[in-house]
Coordinates of C-alpha atoms and ligand atoms in Angstrom, one line a residue:
M1 CA 19.5 -58.6 -32.2
L2 CA 18.7 -55.0 -33.4
Y3 CA 16.4 -52.5 -31.5
P4 CA 13.3 -52.0 -33.5
V5 CA 13.0 -48.6 -35.2
L6 CA 10.9 -46.4 -37.3
N7 CA 12.6 -45.1 -40.5
S8 CA 12.1 -44.6 -44.1
S9 CA 12.6 -48.4 -44.9
R10 CA 11.2 -49.7 -41.6
T11 CA 7.8 -49.4 -40.2
L12 CA 6.9 -49.7 -36.3
I13 CA 3.8 -50.5 -34.6
D14 CA 3.5 -50.3 -31.1
L15 CA 1.0 -52.8 -29.2
S16 CA 1.3 -51.3 -25.8
G17 CA -2.1 -50.5 -24.1
I18 CA -4.8 -52.6 -22.6
W19 CA -5.0 -56.2 -23.4
S20 CA -7.6 -58.8 -22.4
F21 CA -6.1 -61.2 -19.5
K22 CA -7.0 -64.2 -17.8
A23 CA -5.2 -66.2 -15.0
D24 CA -5.1 -69.8 -15.9
D25 CA -7.5 -71.7 -13.5
G26 CA -5.6 -75.1 -14.7
T27 CA -7.9 -75.5 -17.7
G28 CA -6.4 -72.9 -20.1
F29 CA -4.5 -75.1 -22.5
Q30 CA -7.0 -78.0 -22.3
Q31 CA -9.7 -75.7 -23.3
Q32 CA -7.5 -74.0 -25.8
W33 CA -8.0 -70.4 -24.5
Y34 CA -5.7 -69.2 -27.2
A35 CA -8.0 -70.5 -30.0
N36 CA -10.9 -68.0 -29.4
K37 CA -11.4 -64.9 -27.6
L38 CA -11.1 -65.2 -23.8
K39 CA -14.4 -65.6 -22.0
N40 CA -14.9 -62.9 -19.3
P41 CA -11.4 -61.6 -19.3
M42 CA -10.2 -58.7 -17.3
T43 CA -8.3 -55.7 -18.5
M44 CA -4.6 -55.4 -18.1
A45 CA -2.1 -52.7 -19.2
V46 CA 1.0 -53.7 -21.3
P47 CA 3.8 -53.5 -20.6
A48 CA 3.7 -54.2 -16.9
S49 CA 3.7 -56.7 -14.4
Y50 CA 0.1 -58.0 -13.8
N51 CA 0.7 -58.7 -10.3
D52 CA -0.2 -55.3 -8.6
Q53 CA -2.5 -53.9 -11.4
K54 CA -5.8 -55.3 -9.3
E55 CA -6.8 -55.5 -5.9
S56 CA -6.4 -59.2 -5.7
I57 CA -4.2 -61.4 -3.6
D58 CA -4.9 -64.5 -5.9
L59 CA -3.6 -62.6 -8.7
R60 CA -0.5 -61.2 -6.7
D61 CA 0.5 -64.6 -5.5
H62 CA -0.5 -66.4 -8.9
Y63 CA 1.3 -69.5 -9.7
G64 CA 1.6 -70.6 -13.3
Y65 CA 0.3 -69.3 -16.5
V66 CA -1.8 -66.3 -17.2
F67 CA -3.1 -65.5 -20.7
Y68 CA -2.9 -62.2 -22.6
Q69 CA -4.9 -61.3 -25.7
R70 CA -5.8 -58.8 -28.5
E71 CA -6.5 -58.5 -32.0
I72 CA -3.8 -57.1 -34.5
A73 CA -4.2 -55.7 -38.3
I74 CA -1.5 -55.3 -40.5
P75 CA -1.6 -52.3 -42.8
K76 CA -1.9 -53.2 -46.5
T77 CA 1.1 -50.7 -47.2
L78 CA 3.3 -53.5 -45.8
E79 CA 2.6 -56.1 -48.2
G80 CA 5.7 -57.8 -49.8
Q81 CA 7.6 -56.8 -46.8
R82 CA 9.0 -58.9 -43.8
I83 CA 7.0 -58.4 -40.7
V84 CA 8.4 -59.2 -37.4
L85 CA 6.5 -59.6 -33.9
R86 CA 8.9 -58.6 -31.3
F87 CA 8.7 -58.8 -27.5
G88 CA 11.2 -56.7 -25.2
A89 CA 10.9 -59.2 -22.3
V90 CA 8.0 -61.8 -21.2
T91 CA 8.7 -63.0 -17.7
H92 CA 9.6 -65.8 -17.4
Y93 CA 8.2 -68.1 -19.9
A94 CA 6.2 -67.1 -23.1
K95 CA 4.2 -69.2 -25.6
V96 CA 2.8 -66.9 -28.5
Y97 CA -0.3 -68.1 -30.5
L98 CA -1.4 -66.3 -33.7
N99 CA -5.0 -67.2 -34.8
G100 CA -4.9 -70.3 -32.5
Q101 CA -1.4 -71.5 -33.9
L102 CA 1.7 -71.6 -31.6
I103 CA 4.3 -69.4 -33.6
T104 CA 7.0 -69.1 -31.0
E105 CA 8.2 -69.9 -27.3
H106 CA 10.6 -68.2 -25.3
K107 CA 12.4 -69.0 -22.2
G108 CA 14.0 -66.2 -20.1
G109 CA 12.0 -63.4 -18.7
F110 CA 14.5 -60.4 -19.3
L111 CA 15.6 -60.7 -22.8
P112 CA 13.9 -60.0 -26.3
F113 CA 12.7 -62.4 -28.9
E114 CA 10.8 -62.1 -32.2
V115 CA 9.3 -64.2 -34.9
E116 CA 8.6 -63.5 -38.7
I117 CA 4.7 -63.3 -39.2
Q118 CA 4.4 -62.1 -42.7
D119 CA 3.2 -65.7 -43.8
K120 CA 0.9 -66.2 -40.9
V121 CA -1.0 -63.0 -40.6
K122 CA -4.4 -61.8 -42.3
S123 CA -4.8 -58.1 -42.8
Q124 CA -7.6 -57.9 -40.3
N125 CA -8.7 -59.5 -37.1
N126 CA -5.8 -61.6 -36.1
L127 CA -6.1 -62.9 -32.7
L128 CA -2.9 -62.6 -30.7
T129 CA -2.5 -64.7 -27.4
V130 CA 0.5 -64.7 -25.1
A131 CA 0.6 -67.5 -22.5
V132 CA 3.0 -66.5 -19.7
N133 CA 4.3 -68.7 -17.1
N134 CA 5.9 -67.1 -13.9
V135 CA 7.2 -70.4 -12.3
V136 CA 10.8 -70.2 -11.1
D137 CA 12.5 -73.3 -10.3
Y138 CA 15.9 -75.1 -10.6
S139 CA 15.9 -74.8 -14.5
T140 CA 15.1 -71.0 -14.7
L141 CA 17.1 -67.8 -13.9
P142 CA 16.5 -66.6 -11.4
V143 CA 16.1 -69.7 -9.5
G144 CA 13.1 -70.9 -7.4
S145 CA 13.1 -73.6 -4.7
E146 CA 10.8 -76.4 -5.2
V147 CA 11.0 -77.9 -1.7
G148 CA 8.9 -75.7 0.3
G149 CA 9.3 -72.4 2.0
N150 CA 11.1 -69.3 0.7
M151 CA 14.2 -67.5 1.3
L152 CA 12.7 -64.8 3.6
G153 CA 9.7 -67.2 4.8
G154 CA 8.6 -68.6 8.0
V155 CA 10.8 -71.2 9.8
L156 CA 8.2 -73.4 11.6
P157 CA 7.5 -76.7 10.2
P158 CA 4.2 -77.0 8.3
V159 CA 1.3 -78.1 10.4
P160 CA 0.2 -81.8 9.0
G161 CA -3.3 -81.6 7.4
V162 CA -3.0 -78.1 6.1
T163 CA -2.8 -77.5 2.5
P164 CA -1.0 -74.1 1.9
K165 CA -1.6 -72.4 -1.6
K166 CA 0.9 -73.3 -4.2
Q167 CA 3.4 -70.4 -4.6
N168 CA 6.5 -69.6 -6.1
A169 CA 9.6 -69.9 -3.6
P170 CA 12.0 -67.5 -5.0
N171 CA 15.4 -68.1 -4.4
F172 CA 16.3 -64.4 -4.4
D173 CA 15.1 -61.3 -2.6
F174 CA 12.9 -59.4 -4.9
F175 CA 9.2 -59.8 -5.7
N176 CA 8.6 -62.3 -8.5
Y177 CA 6.9 -59.9 -10.9
A178 CA 5.7 -61.4 -14.0
G179 CA 3.9 -60.6 -17.2
I180 CA 4.6 -58.8 -20.6
H181 CA 7.2 -56.3 -19.0
R182 CA 8.6 -54.7 -21.9
P183 CA 7.1 -53.4 -25.5
V184 CA 5.6 -55.7 -27.8
K185 CA 6.0 -54.2 -31.3
I186 CA 5.6 -55.1 -34.8
Y187 CA 8.3 -53.6 -37.2
S188 CA 8.6 -54.3 -40.9
T189 CA 11.8 -54.5 -43.1
P190 CA 12.4 -55.2 -46.8
K191 CA 12.8 -59.0 -47.5
K192 CA 16.5 -58.3 -48.0
F193 CA 17.6 -56.7 -44.6
I194 CA 20.3 -55.6 -42.2
E195 CA 20.1 -58.4 -39.3
D196 CA 22.9 -57.4 -36.9
I197 CA 25.4 -54.9 -36.4
T198 CA 28.7 -55.2 -34.4
I199 CA 30.7 -52.0 -33.6
V200 CA 34.2 -52.3 -31.8
P201 CA 35.8 -49.0 -31.3
S202 CA 39.5 -48.6 -30.4
L203 CA 41.7 -45.5 -29.8
E204 CA 45.0 -44.6 -31.5
G205 CA 46.0 -41.1 -29.9
T206 CA 43.6 -38.5 -31.1
K207 CA 41.8 -40.7 -33.7
A208 CA 39.4 -43.9 -33.2
S209 CA 39.9 -47.0 -35.6
V210 CA 36.6 -48.4 -35.5
Y211 CA 35.9 -52.1 -36.6
Y212 CA 32.4 -52.8 -37.9
K213 CA 30.6 -55.9 -39.1
I214 CA 27.2 -55.9 -40.7
D215 CA 25.1 -59.2 -40.9
T216 CA 22.7 -59.0 -43.9
I217 CA 20.2 -61.5 -45.4
G218 CA 20.0 -61.6 -49.2
Q219 CA 22.5 -60.1 -51.7
G220 CA 23.0 -56.3 -51.9
E221 CA 25.7 -53.6 -51.4
T222 CA 26.4 -52.1 -47.7
T223 CA 27.3 -48.7 -47.3
L224 CA 28.0 -46.9 -43.9
T225 CA 28.1 -43.2 -43.3
I226 CA 29.3 -42.0 -39.8
Y227 CA 27.8 -38.7 -38.5
D228 CA 29.1 -36.7 -35.3
E229 CA 26.6 -35.2 -33.1
E230 CA 26.2 -32.0 -35.3
R231 CA 25.3 -34.3 -38.2
E232 CA 28.6 -33.8 -40.1
V233 CA 29.9 -36.7 -42.0
V234 CA 33.1 -37.9 -40.2
A235 CA 33.8 -41.4 -42.0
E236 CA 32.5 -43.6 -44.7
A237 CA 32.9 -47.2 -45.6
K238 CA 31.5 -49.7 -48.0
G239 CA 31.1 -53.7 -47.6
N240 CA 29.9 -55.9 -44.7
E241 CA 33.0 -55.6 -42.6
G242 CA 36.1 -53.2 -42.3
T243 CA 37.4 -50.5 -40.3
F244 CA 36.8 -46.8 -40.5
I245 CA 38.9 -43.9 -38.9
I246 CA 37.4 -41.1 -37.1
E247 CA 39.9 -38.2 -36.7
N248 CA 39.9 -36.0 -33.6
V249 CA 37.5 -38.1 -31.8
H250 CA 35.0 -37.1 -29.2
L251 CA 35.3 -39.7 -26.5
W252 CA 32.4 -41.2 -24.8
Q253 CA 33.0 -40.3 -21.2
P254 CA 31.2 -41.1 -17.8
L255 CA 28.6 -38.3 -17.5
N256 CA 29.9 -36.7 -20.5
A257 CA 28.4 -38.9 -23.4
Y258 CA 29.3 -38.3 -26.9
L259 CA 27.5 -40.5 -29.4
Y260 CA 28.1 -41.2 -33.1
A261 CA 25.6 -42.5 -35.6
A262 CA 26.4 -45.3 -38.0
E263 CA 23.9 -44.8 -40.9
I264 CA 23.9 -48.1 -42.6
T265 CA 22.1 -49.1 -46.0
F266 CA 21.8 -52.2 -47.8
G267 CA 19.7 -52.2 -50.7
E268 CA 16.3 -50.8 -49.7
D269 CA 17.0 -51.4 -45.9
R270 CA 18.6 -48.7 -43.7
Y271 CA 19.5 -48.7 -39.9
E272 CA 21.0 -46.1 -37.8
Q273 CA 23.0 -47.4 -34.9
S274 CA 24.5 -45.1 -32.2
F275 CA 27.9 -46.0 -30.6
G276 CA 30.2 -44.2 -28.5
V277 CA 34.2 -44.5 -28.6
R278 CA 35.6 -45.3 -25.1
T279 CA 38.1 -48.0 -24.0
V280 CA 37.9 -50.0 -21.0
E281 CA 40.7 -52.0 -19.3
V282 CA 41.6 -53.8 -15.9
K283 CA 45.1 -53.1 -15.2
D284 CA 46.7 -54.2 -12.0
S285 CA 44.2 -53.1 -9.3
Q286 CA 42.8 -50.4 -11.3
F287 CA 39.6 -50.0 -13.6
L288 CA 40.5 -47.8 -16.6
I289 CA 38.0 -46.1 -18.7
N290 CA 39.7 -44.1 -21.7
G291 CA 43.0 -45.1 -19.9
K292 CA 42.3 -43.4 -16.5
P293 CA 41.4 -45.1 -13.3
F294 CA 37.9 -44.9 -12.8
Y295 CA 35.9 -45.0 -9.4
F296 CA 32.5 -46.5 -9.5
K297 CA 29.8 -44.4 -7.2
G298 CA 26.5 -45.6 -7.4
F299 CA 24.1 -48.4 -6.6
G300 CA 22.8 -51.7 -7.2
K301 CA 19.1 -50.9 -8.6
H302 CA 16.0 -52.9 -9.4
E303 CA 13.2 -52.2 -12.2
D304 CA 10.5 -51.8 -9.6
F305 CA 7.8 -49.4 -8.9
I306 CA 4.4 -49.1 -7.5
A307 CA 1.6 -50.6 -9.8
H308 CA 3.9 -51.1 -12.7
G309 CA 5.7 -53.7 -10.9
R310 CA 8.7 -54.7 -13.1
G311 CA 7.3 -53.3 -16.3
L312 CA 9.1 -50.8 -18.5
D313 CA 8.5 -47.2 -17.1
E314 CA 10.5 -44.7 -19.2
V315 CA 9.4 -41.7 -16.9
L316 CA 10.9 -43.7 -14.0
N317 CA 13.9 -44.5 -15.9
V318 CA 14.5 -40.5 -16.7
K319 CA 13.8 -39.7 -13.0
D320 CA 16.1 -42.5 -11.7
L321 CA 19.1 -41.2 -13.8
S322 CA 18.1 -37.6 -12.8
L323 CA 18.5 -38.7 -9.0
L324 CA 21.7 -40.3 -9.6
R325 CA 23.2 -37.3 -11.2
W326 CA 21.7 -35.2 -8.3
I327 CA 23.3 -37.7 -5.6
G328 CA 26.7 -37.5 -7.4
A329 CA 26.7 -41.0 -8.7
N330 CA 28.2 -42.2 -11.8
S331 CA 27.3 -45.7 -12.3
F332 CA 25.0 -48.7 -11.3
R333 CA 24.5 -52.4 -11.6
T334 CA 21.5 -54.0 -13.3
S335 CA 20.9 -56.1 -10.3
H336 CA 19.7 -58.8 -10.8
Y337 CA 18.8 -59.4 -14.5
P338 CA 19.5 -57.2 -17.7
Y339 CA 17.5 -54.1 -17.7
S340 CA 15.4 -52.8 -20.6
E341 CA 17.1 -51.8 -23.9
E342 CA 15.3 -48.5 -23.4
M343 CA 17.3 -47.8 -20.1
M344 CA 20.7 -49.0 -22.0
N345 CA 19.9 -46.5 -24.5
L346 CA 19.2 -43.7 -22.0
C347 CA 22.6 -44.5 -20.2
D348 CA 24.4 -44.4 -23.4
R349 CA 23.1 -40.8 -24.0
E350 CA 23.2 -39.6 -20.3
G351 CA 26.9 -41.0 -19.8
F352 CA 25.9 -43.4 -16.8
V353 CA 28.5 -46.6 -16.5
V354 CA 26.7 -49.8 -16.2
I355 CA 27.6 -53.4 -15.1
D356 CA 25.3 -55.7 -16.9
E357 CA 24.1 -58.6 -15.0
T358 CA 22.3 -62.0 -16.2
P359 CA 19.1 -63.1 -14.3
A360 CA 21.6 -65.8 -12.4
V361 CA 20.6 -65.1 -8.8
G362 CA 20.0 -67.9 -6.4
V363 CA 22.0 -70.5 -8.4
N364 CA 23.2 -73.2 -6.1
V365 CA 25.9 -75.2 -7.8
N366 CA 25.7 -78.1 -5.3
F367 CA 22.8 -77.8 -2.8
G368 CA 19.2 -76.8 -3.0
A369 CA 17.8 -73.5 -2.0
M370 CA 19.0 -71.8 1.0
S371 CA 15.6 -72.5 2.9
G372 CA 15.0 -76.0 1.4
G373 CA 18.3 -78.0 1.5
G374 CA 18.5 -81.0 -0.4
K375 CA 21.0 -82.0 -2.8
R376 CA 20.8 -81.1 -6.1
D377 CA 21.3 -83.6 -8.9
T378 CA 23.6 -83.4 -11.6
F379 CA 20.8 -83.3 -14.2
E380 CA 19.4 -80.1 -12.4
V381 CA 22.8 -78.5 -12.4
L382 CA 23.3 -79.2 -16.0
H383 CA 19.9 -78.0 -17.0
T384 CA 20.6 -74.6 -15.3
H385 CA 24.0 -74.4 -17.0
Q386 CA 22.7 -74.9 -20.3
H387 CA 20.1 -72.0 -19.9
H388 CA 22.9 -70.1 -18.1
H389 CA 25.2 -70.2 -21.1
D390 CA 22.3 -69.1 -23.3
V391 CA 21.5 -66.0 -21.2
V392 CA 25.1 -64.8 -21.3
V393 CA 25.2 -65.3 -25.0
D394 CA 21.7 -63.5 -25.6
M395 CA 22.5 -60.6 -23.1
I396 CA 25.9 -59.9 -24.6
E397 CA 24.4 -60.1 -28.3
R398 CA 21.6 -57.7 -27.3
D399 CA 24.0 -55.2 -25.4
K400 CA 27.3 -55.6 -27.1
N401 CA 27.2 -52.1 -28.7
H402 CA 26.4 -49.9 -25.5
P403 CA 29.2 -47.8 -24.7
C404 CA 27.5 -47.5 -21.2
I405 CA 28.5 -51.0 -20.4
V406 CA 31.9 -51.5 -19.1
M407 CA 31.5 -54.9 -17.3
W408 CA 29.6 -58.2 -17.5
S409 CA 28.3 -59.8 -14.3
I410 CA 27.6 -63.5 -15.0
A411 CA 25.8 -64.1 -11.8
N412 CA 24.9 -62.7 -8.3
E413 CA 25.5 -64.5 -5.0
S414 CA 26.1 -68.1 -5.9
D415 CA 27.7 -70.6 -3.5
T416 CA 31.1 -69.9 -4.5
T417 CA 32.6 -70.1 -1.0
A418 CA 30.6 -73.0 0.4
F419 CA 31.5 -75.3 -2.7
P420 CA 34.6 -73.7 -4.2
E421 CA 35.6 -76.5 -6.8
S422 CA 32.0 -77.1 -8.2
S423 CA 31.6 -73.4 -8.3
Y424 CA 35.0 -72.9 -10.1
N425 CA 33.9 -75.5 -12.6
Y426 CA 30.4 -74.2 -13.2
Y427 CA 31.4 -70.5 -13.5
K428 CA 34.8 -70.4 -15.2
P429 CA 33.5 -71.6 -18.6
L430 CA 30.8 -68.9 -18.4
Y431 CA 33.6 -66.4 -17.7
D432 CA 35.5 -67.7 -20.9
L433 CA 32.3 -67.9 -22.9
A434 CA 31.4 -64.1 -22.1
H435 CA 35.0 -63.0 -23.0
K436 CA 34.6 -64.9 -26.2
V437 CA 31.2 -63.6 -27.5
D438 CA 31.9 -60.0 -26.5
P439 CA 33.3 -58.3 -29.6
Q440 CA 34.6 -55.5 -27.3
N441 CA 36.1 -57.9 -24.8
R442 CA 35.0 -56.1 -21.8
P443 CA 36.0 -57.4 -18.2
V444 CA 33.8 -60.1 -16.8
T445 CA 32.9 -60.7 -13.1
I446 CA 30.8 -62.7 -10.8
V447 CA 29.2 -60.9 -7.9
G448 CA 30.2 -62.9 -4.3
V449 CA 28.0 -63.2 -1.4
Q450 CA 29.5 -62.9 2.2
G451 CA 30.9 -66.4 3.6
E452 CA 34.2 -67.8 4.1
Y453 CA 35.9 -65.8 1.3
K454 CA 39.4 -67.5 1.7
T455 CA 38.0 -70.9 0.2
D456 CA 36.7 -68.9 -2.8
K457 CA 38.4 -70.1 -6.1
T458 CA 35.8 -68.3 -8.4
L459 CA 36.1 -64.7 -7.6
P460 CA 39.8 -64.6 -7.9
A461 CA 39.5 -66.0 -11.2
M462 CA 37.3 -62.9 -12.6
D463 CA 38.7 -59.6 -13.7
V464 CA 37.4 -57.7 -11.0
I465 CA 36.5 -58.8 -7.3
C466 CA 33.0 -57.8 -6.7
L467 CA 31.8 -58.3 -3.2
N468 CA 28.2 -57.9 -1.5
R469 CA 29.1 -57.2 2.0
Y470 CA 27.1 -56.4 5.0
Y471 CA 29.4 -55.8 8.0
G472 CA 27.3 -53.7 10.3
W473 CA 24.0 -55.3 9.2
Y474 CA 23.6 -59.2 8.6
I475 CA 27.2 -59.3 10.5
Y476 CA 27.9 -57.4 13.6
G477 CA 24.6 -55.7 13.2
G478 CA 24.6 -52.6 15.8
D479 CA 28.4 -52.7 16.3
L480 CA 30.0 -50.7 13.8
N481 CA 33.4 -50.9 15.5
A482 CA 33.5 -54.5 15.0
A483 CA 32.1 -54.1 11.5
K484 CA 35.1 -51.8 10.5
Q485 CA 37.5 -54.5 12.1
A486 CA 36.0 -57.3 10.2
L487 CA 35.9 -55.3 7.1
S488 CA 39.7 -54.4 7.3
I489 CA 40.8 -58.0 7.9
E490 CA 38.8 -59.2 4.7
L491 CA 40.1 -56.2 2.5
D492 CA 43.6 -56.9 3.5
Y493 CA 43.0 -60.4 2.1
W494 CA 41.5 -59.4 -1.2
K495 CA 44.5 -56.8 -1.5
T496 CA 46.9 -59.8 -1.9
I497 CA 44.9 -61.0 -5.0
G498 CA 46.4 -57.8 -6.8
K499 CA 42.8 -57.2 -8.7
P500 CA 40.4 -54.0 -8.4
I501 CA 37.6 -54.5 -5.7
I502 CA 34.3 -53.0 -5.9
F503 CA 31.7 -53.4 -3.4
T504 CA 28.6 -54.3 -5.4
E505 CA 26.4 -54.1 -2.2
Y506 CA 26.5 -52.9 1.3
G507 CA 23.5 -51.5 2.9
A508 CA 21.3 -51.3 5.9
D509 CA 17.3 -51.6 5.9
T510 CA 15.9 -48.3 7.2
V511 CA 12.4 -47.1 7.5
A512 CA 11.9 -43.7 6.3
G513 CA 10.9 -41.3 8.9
L514 CA 12.3 -43.3 11.7
H515 CA 14.6 -41.2 13.8
L516 CA 16.8 -41.4 16.7
A517 CA 19.6 -39.4 18.0
T518 CA 21.3 -42.5 18.9
P519 CA 21.9 -44.4 15.6
T520 CA 20.4 -47.8 16.2
M521 CA 19.5 -50.4 13.5
F522 CA 16.5 -49.3 10.9
T523 CA 16.7 -45.8 11.8
E524 CA 17.9 -43.2 9.4
E525 CA 20.7 -42.2 11.4
Y526 CA 22.1 -45.8 11.5
Q527 CA 21.9 -46.0 7.7
V528 CA 23.9 -42.8 7.5
E529 CA 26.3 -44.1 10.3
F530 CA 26.6 -47.7 8.6
L531 CA 27.7 -45.9 5.3
R532 CA 30.3 -43.7 6.9
A533 CA 32.0 -46.7 8.7
N534 CA 32.3 -48.6 5.6
H535 CA 33.5 -45.7 3.7
E536 CA 36.1 -45.0 6.3
I537 CA 37.8 -48.3 5.7
F538 CA 37.1 -48.2 1.7
D539 CA 39.1 -45.1 1.5
K540 CA 42.3 -46.8 3.1
Y541 CA 42.6 -49.3 0.2
D542 CA 44.0 -48.1 -3.2
C543 CA 42.8 -51.4 -4.8
F544 CA 39.2 -50.2 -3.7
V545 CA 38.0 -48.9 -7.0
G546 CA 34.2 -48.6 -6.4
E547 CA 31.1 -48.5 -4.2
H548 CA 27.7 -49.5 -5.1
V549 CA 25.3 -49.2 -2.2
W550 CA 22.6 -51.6 -1.7
N551 CA 19.9 -50.3 -3.0
F552 CA 19.1 -47.1 -5.1
A553 CA 15.4 -47.4 -3.8
D554 CA 13.3 -49.5 -1.5
F555 CA 11.7 -52.2 -3.6
Q556 CA 9.1 -55.0 -3.4
T557 CA 10.0 -58.6 -2.1
I558 CA 8.0 -61.6 -1.2
Q559 CA 6.2 -61.5 2.1
G560 CA 8.1 -62.7 5.0
I561 CA 9.1 -62.2 8.5
M562 CA 12.3 -60.2 7.4
R563 CA 10.6 -57.7 5.1
V564 CA 8.5 -54.9 6.1
E565 CA 6.5 -54.5 2.6
G566 CA 9.7 -55.1 0.9
N567 CA 13.4 -54.5 1.1
K568 CA 14.1 -51.2 3.0
K569 CA 17.9 -50.5 2.0
G570 CA 17.0 -47.8 -0.3
A571 CA 18.8 -44.5 -0.1
F572 CA 15.3 -43.3 -1.7
T573 CA 11.9 -44.8 -0.7
R574 CA 10.2 -46.8 -3.2
D575 CA 8.5 -43.6 -4.2
R576 CA 12.0 -41.9 -4.7
R577 CA 12.1 -39.6 -1.8
P578 CA 15.5 -39.1 -0.3
K579 CA 16.3 -40.6 3.3
L580 CA 18.9 -38.8 5.4
A581 CA 21.6 -41.4 3.6
A582 CA 20.8 -39.8 0.3
H583 CA 22.0 -36.5 1.6
Y584 CA 24.9 -38.0 3.2
L585 CA 25.9 -39.8 0.0
Q586 CA 25.5 -36.5 -2.0
N587 CA 27.8 -34.8 0.1
R588 CA 30.5 -37.5 -0.3
W589 CA 30.1 -38.5 -3.8
T590 CA 30.1 -35.0 -5.1
Q591 CA 33.5 -34.7 -3.5
I592 CA 35.0 -37.8 -5.2
P593 CA 36.0 -37.3 -8.8
D594 CA 35.2 -39.9 -11.3
F595 CA 38.6 -40.3 -12.2
E596 CA 42.0 -40.6 -10.4
Y597 CA 40.6 -40.8 -7.0
K598 CA 42.5 -43.8 -6.2
Ligands
LIG1 C1 21.2 -59.8 -2.7 C2 20.1 -58.8 -2.7 O1 19.3 -59.3 -3.7 N1 22.0 -59.7 -1.4 C3 21.3 -59.6 -0.5 C4 20.5 -58.4 -0.4 C5 19.6 -58.2 1.1 O2 19.4 -57.2 1.2 C6 19.7 -58.6 -1.4 O3 18.4 -57.8 -1.4 O4 19.5 -59.1 1.6 C7 22.2 -59.5 0.9 C8 22.8 -61.0 1.0 C9 23.5 -61.0 2.6 C10 23.8 -62.4 2.9 C11 24.6 -62.2 4.0 C12 25.1 -63.5 4.8 C13 25.9 -63.6 5.9 C14 26.3 -64.7 6.5 C15 27.6 -64.8 6.6

């Protein structure tokens, strides 16, 4: 799906701003709130999560649907055009009504969807209503538990006779922010239009051979003009599919990006697609970018900020990349869902290397949620698998042309060690699928949780071994010598698999401002010593090719006895102030080259 743009053949209207809003009290659909103007609505900014915009525990903990509404008008100048209403992301389930009619529905809270409206819209006073459901359960990604409790909640049995309020019980460790999270736009195209663009560069010495495929609707002629960054024409082509050559190519390099622009015309329509020329390959136990062994330095991140929740915040995106550059990082993982298209575009421009992850977190292929237990029936697993299949396809289709993305992660922390067979049977087809649908055939991985690693059949079947490990925190917390021994024992095992290893998570909760000369857990000093201990071992293994600290910044989670207003494993606080560990990491990472460290 193409990112919406403004150009001489396409109009773009941004519907960001203040919408009317009302949380469903259980009567919303029965009373058809979507058919008329909402009665006594509150104001709500779009795009953003709704949870933290108001001082209301009911809204923060709301379970079920909310209704967003506004009027839209279509300029007369767009008559005769194809007009599309597009949502960057609505979390998790959306029903969209125009003038009281349901015009589309979408499942999955982190990917875009769109609907043509030229035949449904009047020029003035169109009532647009979006009903948004935040429920997470066994059929959604991320997964929620339906059997009471939550992953980080209380452990005592409930008191008979007490009815707790109905709430989501996420099977994951980040706040279940919901709402219209990314921009809502209307764009127009001519009736005959460019529907999709696929670009697959490959390198032959100093020149790039670039395969392209343009999907078009209607009859017409397709032309391509390729520009370099100085806006000089470097190649031209005709037709919907083919190959063009760029001589003396400028490579897209980590932290040294170079973007070409493919200007495509098709009849009246045009679209400009940027792309970078770079290669990615896993060879033995190395991860090669442009043929050279790359070392990942960075973090698992979150889209998370005060008041905005998980809503798109471009200032924050720019700031975060600036902090990544400051600290000497070159990469991050989009834990635990695909980030906004705007962030991917920014990483293309700035040269940050990205591991793009699906929202498959908390998936249990055999048993119910960590807290609830209870066996899952086959139907539930199949149901998750179908949706999982769809998000793998949709994520790769959305992100396929981004040079910043070097690997797909099909899931985070599933029960791959507890149920090796079921897990392999569940994930291997998704691994194959990702390879099949990615025209650039990038490496594919799954991120593994700590457990009985030798039983795991899924991780060894992936291209890169990605491990979340907490030696010195969840295991041997406070005993860094034991942590180092255990870590070495585990790495000795993974080394025998003969694939590159990346730590996609390792970290320690740290309360900013808590200091002790003797490093103990939760102090800033302990976070530094924890990282130092891990690094001492990482550096001994040639097959260890990347370190992503958990997490870039402190982030919000559900309330519970393990979290003090959120997860505090950030190297930065939630408002992006460096902890002691950030300075330590800066010192280490600025001395580690992006290439040929190992
Ligand atoms: C997922 C991430 O979203 N990994 C978790 C992170 C955390 O800080 C969370 O925020 O808790 C770590 C999971 C560690 C599980 C360790 C289990 C050890 C038992 C053998």
